[in-house]
Structures are given as structure tokens and as C-alpha cells.
């Protein structure tokens, strides 16, 4: 039976909010200016007119925020300014803060509010906006979300009227992970570490079986086995969205898919379609930890999210579908395409120590595929310490924002605890791979001069659009054996 469902993960917000699409060309994004305020909670009320008013979505948002050191200017993101109603109230609710001026930049969707007074340091305030959803659209603009949804039905007095459905408050999360899905869906259920649901069009609900079954298995596998850190939300839902602009989006607890990567019907579709569904499901579920539980501090270090998800997706898929040769697929699909993109002089580094709008995104293939290759390198260097360090990373930084150094330090600590004899600090080993573009080419030659056998290694940058070695060098650990020794030796 088809029913109207309002799905929250809070999850792709259907109000045209800024979304990050590294699958295609990514526009430059202007960061909000530094300001001494911190969002604490977002209280969202929505009234969707599903059958009338052309699906108009009315609503109201209350943002509770604190003033760290006092501030007289507020900046935030807003789409389609101005709202129907806007005010800022001090926490005792009997003092409206004076607003001197409001300016809106329709290129960046940023609103700047000049206050007529300075906010009190340490004070808590509430901002009310009617009709549109409003937020500080930054990875670090975290808060908890409480959602209420109004629908027409039978009131307690058994008379027609509007009812409010109130949803549980979320954990602390970044605002770009918030989304709402409203539609007429049928639903499938699978038990896992939390209940897992697949919502789909009633006419296609049977095609959602692989998506919901793989989601239930892989979610439990990641939480209990591979990542050894429990999933944080009380349920998981997966849903296809017609004309979804990306392949999928990892919104916390409500993963959305383009239908082409969600539906599969045995006997009608090719096996390749089933494999695509499994791979994308595994990728988005890996994001529930890498990106959602721990979020990069700024988009310049997006590889912390996408590189890890691109790496772990093959382990989740392999556990669910052990005959799929997923480790072979990781090499062919997950790593090698990144080498190609990175082998041009126009390639950009996968990451930058830049925390404003001045950075340039690397190509999506580099962020995803080279990110996968970097995690493969880390696993080969560290062995079990890689997984121990990753678990510690979640424990140390859950519900927080991180930078490259935080992740590498967690791995370094695990390596030290296991007494690994690394040739140097892990941060130094990884510096070239993170902050320089390019693929290293190593030439190995053997020499027998004076009856002495020697092996020489020479490194240069591999390029497909020229032979001008720019001098980029990378720290490359090697393991080798000789005819006279059965155990491995290492050089760097």
C-alpha cells in the first residue's frame, strides 16, 4: 500500500540548497566570514502542500545559537531572500535584538545582518525565520535538529484538521547532511544493528530488494566488524529520488540515490547493475562514519570523507557479495582511474591546507580514486595499526570536525602502540601524496659491475602530457626479498 511519507535523517534538501558535487565541475565557494557565534540547535517546522498549491513548502525555522565573545554582525546562508518573517530574540524572550541593516548576496546566497547592538558574550539567542530553511552551510556549522511536520488528517476530536508530527532530535551533525524527502512510497524492511528501510515507488518496490538487503548487511558489517564503532542513528533509510543530480548522497540516516543506481530486478537487469547498486550502497554507508560521524573541517580536505568511503566501499561490498571479486575491482575501478587523471601537468593536489574560498577542488577522479589509493598505501604500510588507528580516530573526534593532521596522528599513535618501525613520521611520508599532484614512476635497474650485484632505484614524476619532470618526489616504502634471504627487507 502506498502512503505519504516524510523522511528525515535529517537528509538532500529539496529547497535548492547548496550541495557539493565532486562528480562534476565544482564552483568556487565563498566561506562565511569568521564570527563569534556557534549554532546549537535548529528547530524546523514544515507544512508541505502535497496536493495543492503546486507542492509549496511553507515552514518556520528557529536557530538557537550562542555568542562566544560578543558580536555585532551575523552571516549565514539563505536561499530566496527575503523570508516572510525574521527576528532575533535574546534567550529571556522579552528582548528583541535591534537589526540595523540586512544585505543579501544572491551569488553566494549569503545574508549579512548588521545589528544595532552587540550580543552579550556567552549569551544564548534565538533566530526566527518563517517560510524558508536557514542555516550556516559550513561543515563546521554543526547543531542538533528537531523536526515537526504538519499533515491533514483526523484530529483527536475525530474531526478533519491539521496535525503536527514531531520527530526525535538528531545527534550533533553538520548542516549539509540535512535533507527532507516527501512522497508517496511503499516500504521494505530488513533487520540490522538498527532497523533498515527502503522506500520506493509502489510500482517498483520489488526492485529495491538488493538495496535494502545490502544496506542491512553492510551497515552491520561496518559497525560491528570492519570499523569497530557502532552506527550512531536509531535507523537507516534508503530512497531513490527521480532526477537526483548525483549518483547518491550520504545524508545521515537517509541515503538518497539516483534511481539508476538503486533499482535492480533479477532476470531483467544485467549483473553489472546489481554490482553497481551494491558498490554505491557500500560507499554511502561508509560515509555514515567517514564524513557524518567525523566531518572534514573544510572542503579543501574532502578526501578525508570521499577517499575513505571509496576505499571501504570495496570491503563492504566484498563481505556482502564474496563472489564479486571486489578486491580486483578496487584496483581496476578504485585506483587506476585516479592515476590517469593525476598524470597530467594540470592535475591539482588531492588536499590543501587552505580553509577559505581561495582553494581549488581537485578533479573528482583524484579525490575519489587517488583517495582510495592513499588509504591502500596506508594499509600496506601500517597493517593492523591502520584499523586500530581508524577506530581511535572515531573515538577521539566523533561529532567533530577534523583536518589531515588529526587522522594521521591517530594512525601514528596506533603504529607507535604496536611498535612499528616506520622509517620516519607518517605525516612526512604522506606529505607528498596529499599536498603535491602527480604519480611517481620508479625505475629499477640491476648492475653486475666487478662481479658485484647491485640494484638501483630512481624516481621521477610520470606524465602523460610531456616529459618535463618538475622535481616532485614522494616517500615510497619498498619491501623486497633476495635469493639468499627468505624474509622481507625494507628500504625507503
Coordinates of N, CA, C and O in Angstrom, one line a residue, residues 176-334:
X176 N 25.1 20.4 6.1 CA 25.0 19.9 4.7 C 24.4 18.5 4.6 O 24.1 18.0 3.6
X177 N 24.3 17.8 5.8 CA 23.8 16.4 5.8 C 22.3 16.4 6.1 O 21.7 15.3 6.2
X178 N 21.7 17.6 6.2 CA 20.2 17.6 6.4 C 19.5 17.6 5.1 O 19.9 18.2 4.1
X179 N 18.4 16.8 5.1 CA 17.5 16.7 3.9 C 16.1 16.2 4.3 O 16.0 15.6 5.4
X180 N 15.2 16.5 3.5 CA 13.8 16.0 3.7 C 13.3 15.4 2.4 O 13.6 16.0 1.3
X181 N 12.6 14.3 2.5 CA 12.0 13.7 1.3 C 10.6 13.5 1.6 O 10.2 12.9 2.7
X182 N 9.7 13.9 0.7 CA 8.3 13.8 0.9 C 7.7 13.1 -0.4 O 8.1 13.5 -1.5
X183 N 6.9 12.1 -0.2 CA 6.4 11.4 -1.4 C 5.5 10.3 -1.1 O 5.4 9.8 0.1
X184 N 4.9 9.7 -2.1 CA 4.1 8.5 -2.0 C 4.9 7.3 -2.2 O 5.3 7.0 -3.3
X185 N 5.3 6.6 -1.1 CA 6.2 5.5 -1.2 C 5.6 4.2 -0.6 O 4.7 4.2 0.2
X186 N 6.1 3.1 -1.1 CA 5.9 1.8 -0.4 C 7.3 1.5 0.3 O 8.3 2.2 0.0
X187 N 7.3 0.6 1.2 CA 8.5 0.4 2.0 C 8.8 -1.1 2.2 O 7.9 -1.9 2.3
X188 N 10.1 -1.4 2.2 CA 10.6 -2.7 2.6 C 11.4 -2.5 3.9 O 12.0 -1.5 4.1
X189 N 11.5 -3.6 4.7 CA 12.2 -3.6 5.9 C 13.2 -4.7 6.0 O 12.8 -5.8 5.6
X190 N 14.4 -4.5 6.6 CA 15.3 -5.5 6.9 C 15.9 -5.2 8.3 O 16.3 -4.1 8.6
X191 N 16.0 -6.2 9.1 CA 16.7 -6.0 10.4 C 18.2 -5.9 10.3 O 18.8 -6.5 9.4
X192 N 18.8 -5.1 11.1 CA 20.2 -5.0 11.2 C 20.6 -4.5 12.6 O 19.8 -4.7 13.5
X193 N 21.7 -3.8 12.7 CA 22.0 -3.3 14.0 C 21.0 -2.2 14.4 O 20.9 -1.9 15.6
X194 N 20.4 -1.6 13.4 CA 19.2 -0.7 13.6 C 18.2 -1.1 12.5 O 18.6 -1.7 11.5
X195 N 17.0 -0.8 12.6 CA 16.0 -1.1 11.5 C 16.5 -0.4 10.2 O 16.8 0.8 10.3
X196 N 16.4 -1.1 9.1 CA 16.8 -0.5 7.8 C 15.5 -0.6 6.9 O 14.9 -1.6 6.8
X197 N 15.2 0.5 6.3 CA 14.0 0.6 5.4 C 14.5 1.1 4.0 O 15.4 1.9 3.9
X198 N 13.8 0.6 3.0 CA 13.9 1.1 1.7 C 12.6 1.6 1.2 O 11.6 0.9 1.3
X199 N 12.5 2.9 0.8 CA 11.3 3.5 0.3 C 11.5 3.6 -1.2 O 12.5 3.9 -1.7
X200 N 10.4 3.3 -1.9 CA 10.4 3.3 -3.4 C 9.0 3.5 -3.9 O 8.0 3.4 -3.2
X201 N 8.9 3.9 -5.2 CA 7.6 4.0 -5.8 C 6.9 2.7 -5.7 O 7.5 1.6 -5.8
X202 N 5.6 2.7 -5.4 CA 4.8 1.5 -5.3 C 5.0 0.5 -6.4 O 5.1 -0.7 -6.2
X203 N 5.1 1.0 -7.6 CA 5.2 0.2 -8.8 C 6.6 -0.5 -9.0 O 6.8 -1.4 -9.8
X204 N 7.6 0.0 -8.2 CA 8.9 -0.5 -8.3 C 9.5 -1.1 -7.0 O 10.7 -1.3 -6.9
X205 N 8.6 -1.3 -6.0 CA 9.2 -1.6 -4.7 C 9.9 -2.9 -4.7 O 10.9 -3.1 -3.9
X206 N 9.5 -3.9 -5.5 CA 10.3 -5.2 -5.6 C 11.7 -5.0 -6.1 O 12.6 -5.8 -5.8
X207 N 11.9 -3.9 -6.8 CA 13.3 -3.7 -7.4 C 14.2 -3.1 -6.3 O 15.4 -2.9 -6.6
X208 N 13.7 -2.8 -5.1 CA 14.5 -2.2 -4.0 C 15.1 -3.3 -3.1 O 15.7 -3.0 -2.1
X209 N 14.9 -4.6 -3.5 CA 15.3 -5.7 -2.6 C 16.8 -5.7 -2.4 O 17.3 -5.8 -1.2
X210 N 17.6 -5.6 -3.4 CA 19.0 -5.6 -3.3 C 19.5 -4.4 -2.5 O 20.4 -4.6 -1.6
X211 N 18.9 -3.3 -2.7 CA 19.4 -2.1 -2.0 C 19.1 -2.2 -0.5 O 20.0 -1.9 0.3
X212 N 18.0 -2.7 -0.1 CA 17.7 -2.8 1.3 C 18.5 -3.9 2.0 O 18.9 -3.8 3.1
X213 N 18.6 -5.1 1.3 CA 19.3 -6.2 1.8 C 20.8 -5.9 2.0 O 21.4 -6.2 3.0
X214 N 21.4 -5.3 1.0 CA 22.8 -5.0 1.1 C 23.0 -3.9 2.1 O 24.1 -3.9 2.8
X215 N 22.1 -3.0 2.2 CA 22.3 -1.9 3.2 C 22.3 -2.5 4.6 O 23.1 -2.1 5.5
X216 N 21.3 -3.4 4.9 CA 21.3 -4.0 6.2 C 22.5 -4.8 6.6 O 23.1 -4.7 7.7
X217 N 23.0 -5.6 5.6 CA 24.2 -6.4 5.9 C 25.4 -5.5 6.1 O 26.2 -5.7 7.0
X218 N 25.7 -4.6 5.1 CA 26.9 -3.8 5.2 C 26.9 -2.9 6.4 O 28.0 -2.6 7.0
X219 N 25.8 -2.3 6.7 CA 25.7 -1.4 7.9 C 26.2 -2.1 9.1 O 27.0 -1.6 9.9
X220 N 25.7 -3.4 9.3 CA 26.1 -4.2 10.5 C 27.6 -4.6 10.4 O 28.3 -4.6 11.4
X221 N 28.0 -4.9 9.2 CA 29.4 -5.3 9.0 C 30.3 -4.2 9.3 O 31.3 -4.4 10.0
X222 N 30.0 -3.0 8.8 CA 30.9 -1.8 9.1 C 30.9 -1.6 10.6 O 32.0 -1.4 11.2
X223 N 29.7 -1.5 11.2 CA 29.7 -1.1 12.6 C 30.3 -2.1 13.6 O 31.0 -1.7 14.6
X224 N 30.0 -3.4 13.3 CA 30.5 -4.4 14.3 C 31.8 -5.1 14.0 O 32.4 -5.6 14.9
X225 N 32.2 -5.0 12.7 CA 33.4 -5.7 12.3 C 34.5 -4.8 11.8 O 35.6 -4.7 12.4
X226 N 34.3 -4.2 10.7 CA 35.4 -3.6 9.9 C 35.8 -2.3 10.6 O 37.0 -2.0 10.7
X227 N 34.9 -1.4 10.9 CA 35.2 -0.1 11.6 C 35.2 -0.2 13.1 O 35.7 0.7 13.7
X228 N 34.5 -1.2 13.6 CA 34.5 -1.5 15.1 C 34.1 -0.3 15.9 O 34.6 0.1 16.9
X229 N 33.0 0.4 15.3 CA 32.5 1.6 16.0 C 31.0 1.6 15.6 O 30.7 1.6 14.4
X230 N 30.1 1.7 16.6 CA 28.7 1.5 16.3 C 28.1 2.6 15.5 O 28.6 3.8 15.6
X231 N 27.1 2.3 14.7 CA 26.4 3.3 14.0 C 25.6 4.2 14.9 O 25.0 3.7 15.9
X232 N 25.5 5.5 14.6 CA 25.0 6.5 15.6 C 23.6 6.8 15.5 O 23.1 7.4 16.5
X233 N 22.8 6.5 14.5 CA 21.4 6.9 14.4 C 20.5 5.7 14.7 O 20.9 4.6 14.6
X234 N 19.3 5.9 15.1 CA 18.4 4.8 15.5 C 17.8 4.0 14.4 O 17.2 3.0 14.6
X235 N 18.0 4.5 13.1 CA 17.5 3.7 12.0 C 18.2 4.2 10.7 O 19.0 5.2 10.8
X236 N 18.1 3.5 9.7 CA 18.7 3.8 8.4 C 17.6 3.6 7.3 O 16.9 2.6 7.3
X237 N 17.5 4.6 6.4 CA 16.6 4.5 5.3 C 17.3 4.8 4.0 O 18.3 5.7 4.0
X238 N 16.9 4.2 2.9 CA 17.5 4.4 1.6 C 16.3 4.7 0.7 O 15.3 4.0 0.8
X239 N 16.5 5.6 -0.2 CA 15.4 6.1 -1.1 C 15.9 6.6 -2.4 O 16.9 7.3 -2.4
X240 N 15.2 6.2 -3.5 CA 15.6 6.8 -4.8 C 14.9 8.1 -5.0 O 13.7 8.2 -4.7
X241 N 15.5 9.0 -5.7 CA 15.0 10.3 -6.0 C 15.0 10.6 -7.5 O 16.1 10.6 -8.0
X242 N 13.9 10.7 -8.1 CA 13.9 11.0 -9.5 C 14.7 12.2 -9.9 O 14.6 13.2 -9.2
X243 N 15.5 12.1 -10.9 CA 16.3 13.2 -11.4 C 17.3 13.7 -10.3 O 17.7 14.9 -10.3
X244 N 17.7 12.8 -9.4 CA 18.7 13.2 -8.4 C 20.0 13.6 -9.1 O 20.5 12.9 -10.0
X245 N 20.6 14.8 -8.8 CA 21.7 15.3 -9.6 C 23.0 14.5 -9.4 O 23.9 14.7 -10.2
X246 N 23.1 13.7 -8.4 CA 24.4 13.0 -8.1 C 24.1 11.5 -8.3 O 22.9 11.1 -8.4
X247 N 25.1 10.7 -8.1 CA 24.9 9.3 -8.1 C 24.1 8.9 -6.8 O 23.2 8.1 -6.8
X248 N 24.5 9.5 -5.7 CA 23.9 9.2 -4.4 C 24.4 10.3 -3.5 O 25.4 11.0 -3.8
X249 N 23.7 10.4 -2.3 CA 24.1 11.4 -1.3 C 24.0 10.7 0.1 O 23.0 10.1 0.4
X250 N 25.0 10.9 0.9 CA 25.1 10.1 2.1 C 24.4 10.7 3.3 O 24.8 10.4 4.5
X251 N 23.4 11.5 3.2 CA 22.7 12.2 4.3 C 22.5 11.2 5.4 O 22.1 10.0 5.2
X252 N 22.8 11.7 6.6 CA 22.9 10.8 7.8 C 21.5 10.1 8.1 O 20.6 10.8 8.5
X253 N 21.5 8.8 7.9 CA 20.3 8.0 8.2 C 19.3 8.0 7.1 O 18.3 7.3 7.2
X254 N 19.5 8.8 6.1 CA 18.6 8.8 4.9 C 19.4 9.0 3.7 O 19.6 10.1 3.2
X255 N 19.9 7.9 3.1 CA 20.7 7.9 2.0 C 19.8 8.0 0.7 O 18.9 7.2 0.6
X256 N 20.2 8.9 -0.2 CA 19.4 9.1 -1.4 C 20.2 8.7 -2.6 O 21.4 8.9 -2.7
X257 N 19.5 8.1 -3.6 CA 20.1 7.6 -4.8 C 19.5 8.1 -6.0 O 18.3 8.3 -6.1
X258 N 20.3 8.2 -7.1 CA 19.7 8.3 -8.4 C 19.1 6.9 -8.7 O 19.7 5.9 -8.4
X259 N 17.9 6.9 -9.3 CA 17.2 5.6 -9.5 C 18.1 4.6 -10.3 O 18.0 3.4 -10.1
X260 N 19.0 5.1 -11.2 CA 19.8 4.3 -12.0 C 20.8 3.5 -11.2 O 21.4 2.5 -11.6
X261 N 21.0 3.9 -9.9 CA 22.0 3.2 -9.0 C 21.3 2.6 -7.8 O 21.9 2.3 -6.8
X262 N 20.0 2.5 -7.9 CA 19.2 1.9 -6.8 C 18.4 0.7 -7.1 O 18.3 -0.3 -6.4
X263 N 17.7 0.8 -8.3 CA 16.8 -0.3 -8.6 C 17.5 -1.5 -9.3 O 18.4 -1.2 -10.1
X264 N 17.1 -2.7 -9.0 CA 17.6 -3.9 -9.7 C 16.6 -5.0 -9.6 O 16.0 -5.2 -8.6
X265 N 16.3 -5.6 -10.8 CA 15.4 -6.7 -10.9 C 16.0 -7.9 -11.5 O 16.5 -7.8 -12.7
X266 N 16.2 -9.0 -10.8 CA 16.8 -10.2 -11.3 C 16.0 -10.7 -12.5 O 14.8 -10.8 -12.5
X267 N 16.7 -11.1 -13.5 CA 16.1 -11.6 -14.7 C 15.8 -10.6 -15.8 O 15.6 -10.9 -16.9
X268 N 15.8 -9.3 -15.4 CA 15.6 -8.2 -16.3 C 16.9 -7.4 -16.5 O 17.2 -7.1 -17.7
X269 N 17.6 -7.1 -15.4 CA 18.7 -6.3 -15.5 C 20.0 -7.1 -15.6 O 20.1 -8.2 -15.1
X270 N 21.1 -6.5 -16.1 CA 22.4 -7.1 -16.2 C 23.0 -7.3 -14.8 O 22.6 -6.5 -13.9
X271 N 23.8 -8.3 -14.6 CA 24.5 -8.4 -13.3 C 25.3 -7.2 -12.9 O 25.4 -6.8 -11.8
X272 N 25.8 -6.5 -14.0 CA 26.6 -5.3 -13.7 C 25.7 -4.2 -12.9 O 26.3 -3.5 -12.1
X273 N 24.4 -4.2 -13.2 CA 23.6 -3.3 -12.5 C 23.5 -3.6 -11.0 O 23.5 -2.8 -10.1
X274 N 23.4 -4.9 -10.7 CA 23.4 -5.4 -9.3 C 24.7 -4.9 -8.6 O 24.7 -4.5 -7.5
X275 N 25.8 -5.1 -9.3 CA 27.1 -4.8 -8.7 C 27.2 -3.3 -8.4 O 27.7 -2.8 -7.4
X276 N 26.6 -2.5 -9.3 CA 26.6 -1.0 -9.2 C 25.8 -0.6 -7.9 O 26.2 0.3 -7.1
X277 N 24.7 -1.2 -7.7 CA 23.9 -0.9 -6.6 C 24.6 -1.3 -5.3 O 24.7 -0.5 -4.3
X278 N 25.2 -2.4 -5.2 CA 26.0 -2.9 -4.0 C 27.1 -1.9 -3.8 O 27.3 -1.5 -2.6
X279 N 27.9 -1.6 -4.8 CA 29.0 -0.7 -4.6 C 28.6 0.7 -4.1 O 29.2 1.2 -3.1
X280 N 27.6 1.3 -4.6 CA 27.2 2.6 -4.2 C 26.6 2.6 -2.8 O 26.8 3.5 -2.0
X281 N 25.8 1.5 -2.5 CA 25.3 1.4 -1.2 C 26.4 1.3 -0.2 O 26.4 2.0 0.9
X282 N 27.4 0.5 -0.5 CA 28.6 0.4 0.5 C 29.3 1.7 0.6 O 29.7 2.1 1.7
X283 N 29.5 2.4 -0.5 CA 30.1 3.7 -0.4 C 29.4 4.7 0.5 O 30.0 5.3 1.4
X284 N 28.1 4.8 0.3 CA 27.3 5.8 1.1 C 27.2 5.4 2.6 O 27.2 6.2 3.4
X285 N 27.2 4.1 2.8 CA 27.2 3.6 4.2 C 28.5 3.9 4.9 O 28.6 4.2 6.1
X286 N 29.6 3.8 4.2 CA 30.9 4.1 4.8 C 30.9 5.6 5.2 O 31.6 5.9 6.2
X287 N 30.2 6.4 4.5 CA 30.1 7.8 4.8 C 29.4 8.1 6.2 O 29.6 9.1 6.8
X288 N 28.6 7.1 6.6 CA 28.0 7.3 7.9 C 29.0 7.5 9.0 O 28.7 8.1 10.1
X289 N 30.2 7.0 8.8 CA 31.3 7.2 9.7 C 32.3 8.3 9.2 O 32.5 9.3 9.8
X290 N 32.8 8.0 8.0 CA 33.7 9.0 7.4 C 32.9 10.1 6.7 O 32.5 9.9 5.5
X291 N 32.7 11.2 7.3 CA 32.0 12.3 6.7 C 30.8 12.7 7.6 O 30.6 13.9 7.8
X292 N 30.1 11.8 8.2 CA 29.0 12.1 9.0 C 29.3 12.1 10.5 O 29.2 13.1 11.2
X293 N 29.8 11.0 11.0 CA 30.3 10.9 12.4 C 31.5 11.9 12.6 O 31.5 12.6 13.6
X294 N 32.4 11.8 11.7 CA 33.6 12.8 11.7 C 33.6 13.5 10.4 O 33.6 12.8 9.3
X295 N 33.6 14.8 10.4 CA 33.4 15.6 9.2 C 34.7 16.4 9.0 O 35.2 17.0 10.0
X296 N 35.1 16.5 7.7 CA 36.3 17.4 7.5 C 36.0 18.8 7.9 O 34.8 19.3 7.8
X297 N 37.0 19.5 8.3 CA 36.8 20.9 8.7 C 36.5 21.9 7.6 O 35.7 22.8 7.8
X298 N 36.9 21.6 6.4 CA 36.7 22.4 5.3 C 36.8 21.6 4.0 O 37.5 20.6 4.0
X299 N 36.2 22.1 2.9 CA 36.1 21.3 1.7 C 37.5 21.0 1.1 O 37.6 20.1 0.2
X300 N 38.5 21.8 1.4 CA 39.8 21.6 0.9 C 40.4 20.2 1.3 O 41.4 19.8 0.8
X301 N 39.8 19.6 2.3 CA 40.3 18.3 2.7 C 39.1 17.2 2.6 O 39.0 16.4 3.5
X302 N 38.4 17.4 1.6 CA 37.3 16.5 1.3 C 37.7 15.0 1.1 O 36.9 14.1 1.4
X303 N 39.0 14.8 0.8 CA 39.4 13.4 0.6 C 39.3 12.6 1.9 O 39.1 11.4 1.9
X304 N 39.3 13.3 3.1 CA 39.0 12.6 4.4 C 37.7 11.9 4.3 O 37.5 10.8 5.0
X305 N 36.7 12.5 3.7 CA 35.4 11.8 3.5 C 35.4 10.8 2.3 O 35.1 9.7 2.5
X306 N 35.7 11.4 1.2 CA 35.5 10.6 -0.1 C 36.6 9.5 -0.3 O 36.3 8.5 -0.8
X307 N 37.8 9.8 0.0 CA 38.8 8.8 -0.2 C 38.6 7.6 0.7 O 38.7 6.5 0.2
X308 N 38.2 7.8 2.0 CA 37.9 6.7 2.9 C 36.7 5.9 2.4 O 36.7 4.7 2.4
X309 N 35.6 6.6 2.0 CA 34.4 5.9 1.5 C 34.7 5.1 0.2 O 34.2 4.0 0.0
X310 N 35.6 5.7 -0.6 CA 36.0 5.0 -1.9 C 36.8 3.8 -1.6 O 36.8 2.8 -2.4
X311 N 37.5 3.8 -0.5 CA 38.4 2.6 -0.1 C 37.5 1.6 0.6 O 37.5 0.4 0.2
X312 N 36.7 2.0 1.6 CA 36.0 1.0 2.4 C 34.8 0.4 1.6 O 34.3 -0.7 1.9
X313 N 34.3 1.1 0.5 CA 33.2 0.5 -0.2 C 33.5 -0.9 -0.7 O 32.6 -1.7 -0.8
X314 N 34.8 -1.2 -1.1 CA 35.1 -2.5 -1.6 C 35.1 -3.6 -0.6 O 34.8 -4.7 -0.8
X315 N 35.4 -3.2 0.7 CA 35.4 -4.2 1.7 C 34.0 -4.5 2.1 O 33.6 -5.7 2.4
X316 N 33.1 -3.5 2.2 CA 31.7 -3.8 2.5 C 31.0 -4.6 1.4 O 30.3 -5.5 1.7
X317 N 31.3 -4.3 0.2 CA 30.7 -5.0 -1.0 C 31.3 -6.4 -1.0 O 30.5 -7.4 -1.3
X318 N 32.5 -6.6 -0.7 CA 33.1 -7.9 -0.7 C 32.5 -8.8 0.4 O 32.3 -10.0 0.2
X319 N 32.2 -8.3 1.5 CA 31.6 -9.0 2.6 C 30.2 -9.5 2.2 O 29.8 -10.6 2.5
X320 N 29.5 -8.6 1.6 CA 28.1 -8.9 1.2 C 28.1 -9.9 0.0 O 27.2 -10.7 -0.2
X321 N 29.0 -9.7 -1.0 CA 29.0 -10.4 -2.2 C 30.4 -11.0 -2.5 O 31.1 -10.5 -3.3
X322 N 30.8 -12.0 -1.7 CA 32.1 -12.5 -1.8 C 32.6 -13.1 -3.1 O 33.8 -13.2 -3.4
X323 N 31.6 -13.3 -4.0 CA 32.0 -13.9 -5.3 C 32.2 -12.7 -6.4 O 32.4 -13.0 -7.5
X324 N 32.0 -11.5 -5.9 CA 32.1 -10.4 -6.8 C 33.5 -9.9 -7.2 O 33.6 -8.9 -8.0
X325 N 34.5 -10.5 -6.7 CA 35.9 -10.1 -6.9 C 36.1 -8.6 -6.7 O 36.7 -7.9 -7.5
X326 N 35.7 -8.2 -5.5 CA 35.7 -6.8 -5.2 C 37.1 -6.2 -5.0 O 37.4 -5.0 -5.3
X327 N 38.0 -7.0 -4.5 CA 39.4 -6.5 -4.3 C 40.1 -6.3 -5.7 O 40.9 -5.4 -5.9
X328 N 39.7 -7.1 -6.7 CA 40.2 -6.9 -8.0 C 39.6 -5.6 -8.6 O 40.2 -4.8 -9.3
X329 N 38.3 -5.4 -8.3 CA 37.6 -4.2 -8.8 C 38.2 -3.0 -8.2 O 38.3 -1.9 -8.8
X330 N 38.7 -3.1 -6.9 CA 39.3 -1.9 -6.2 C 40.5 -1.5 -7.0 O 40.7 -0.2 -7.2
X331 N 41.3 -2.4 -7.5 CA 42.5 -2.0 -8.2 C 42.1 -1.4 -9.6 O 42.7 -0.3 -10.0
X332 N 41.2 -2.0 -10.3 CA 40.8 -1.6 -11.6 C 39.9 -0.3 -11.6 O 40.1 0.6 -12.4
X333 N 38.9 -0.3 -10.8 CA 38.0 0.8 -10.7 C 38.3 1.9 -9.7 O 38.0 3.0 -9.9
X334 N 38.9 1.4 -8.6 CA 39.1 2.3 -7.5 C 40.4 3.1 -7.5 O 40.5 4.1 -6.8

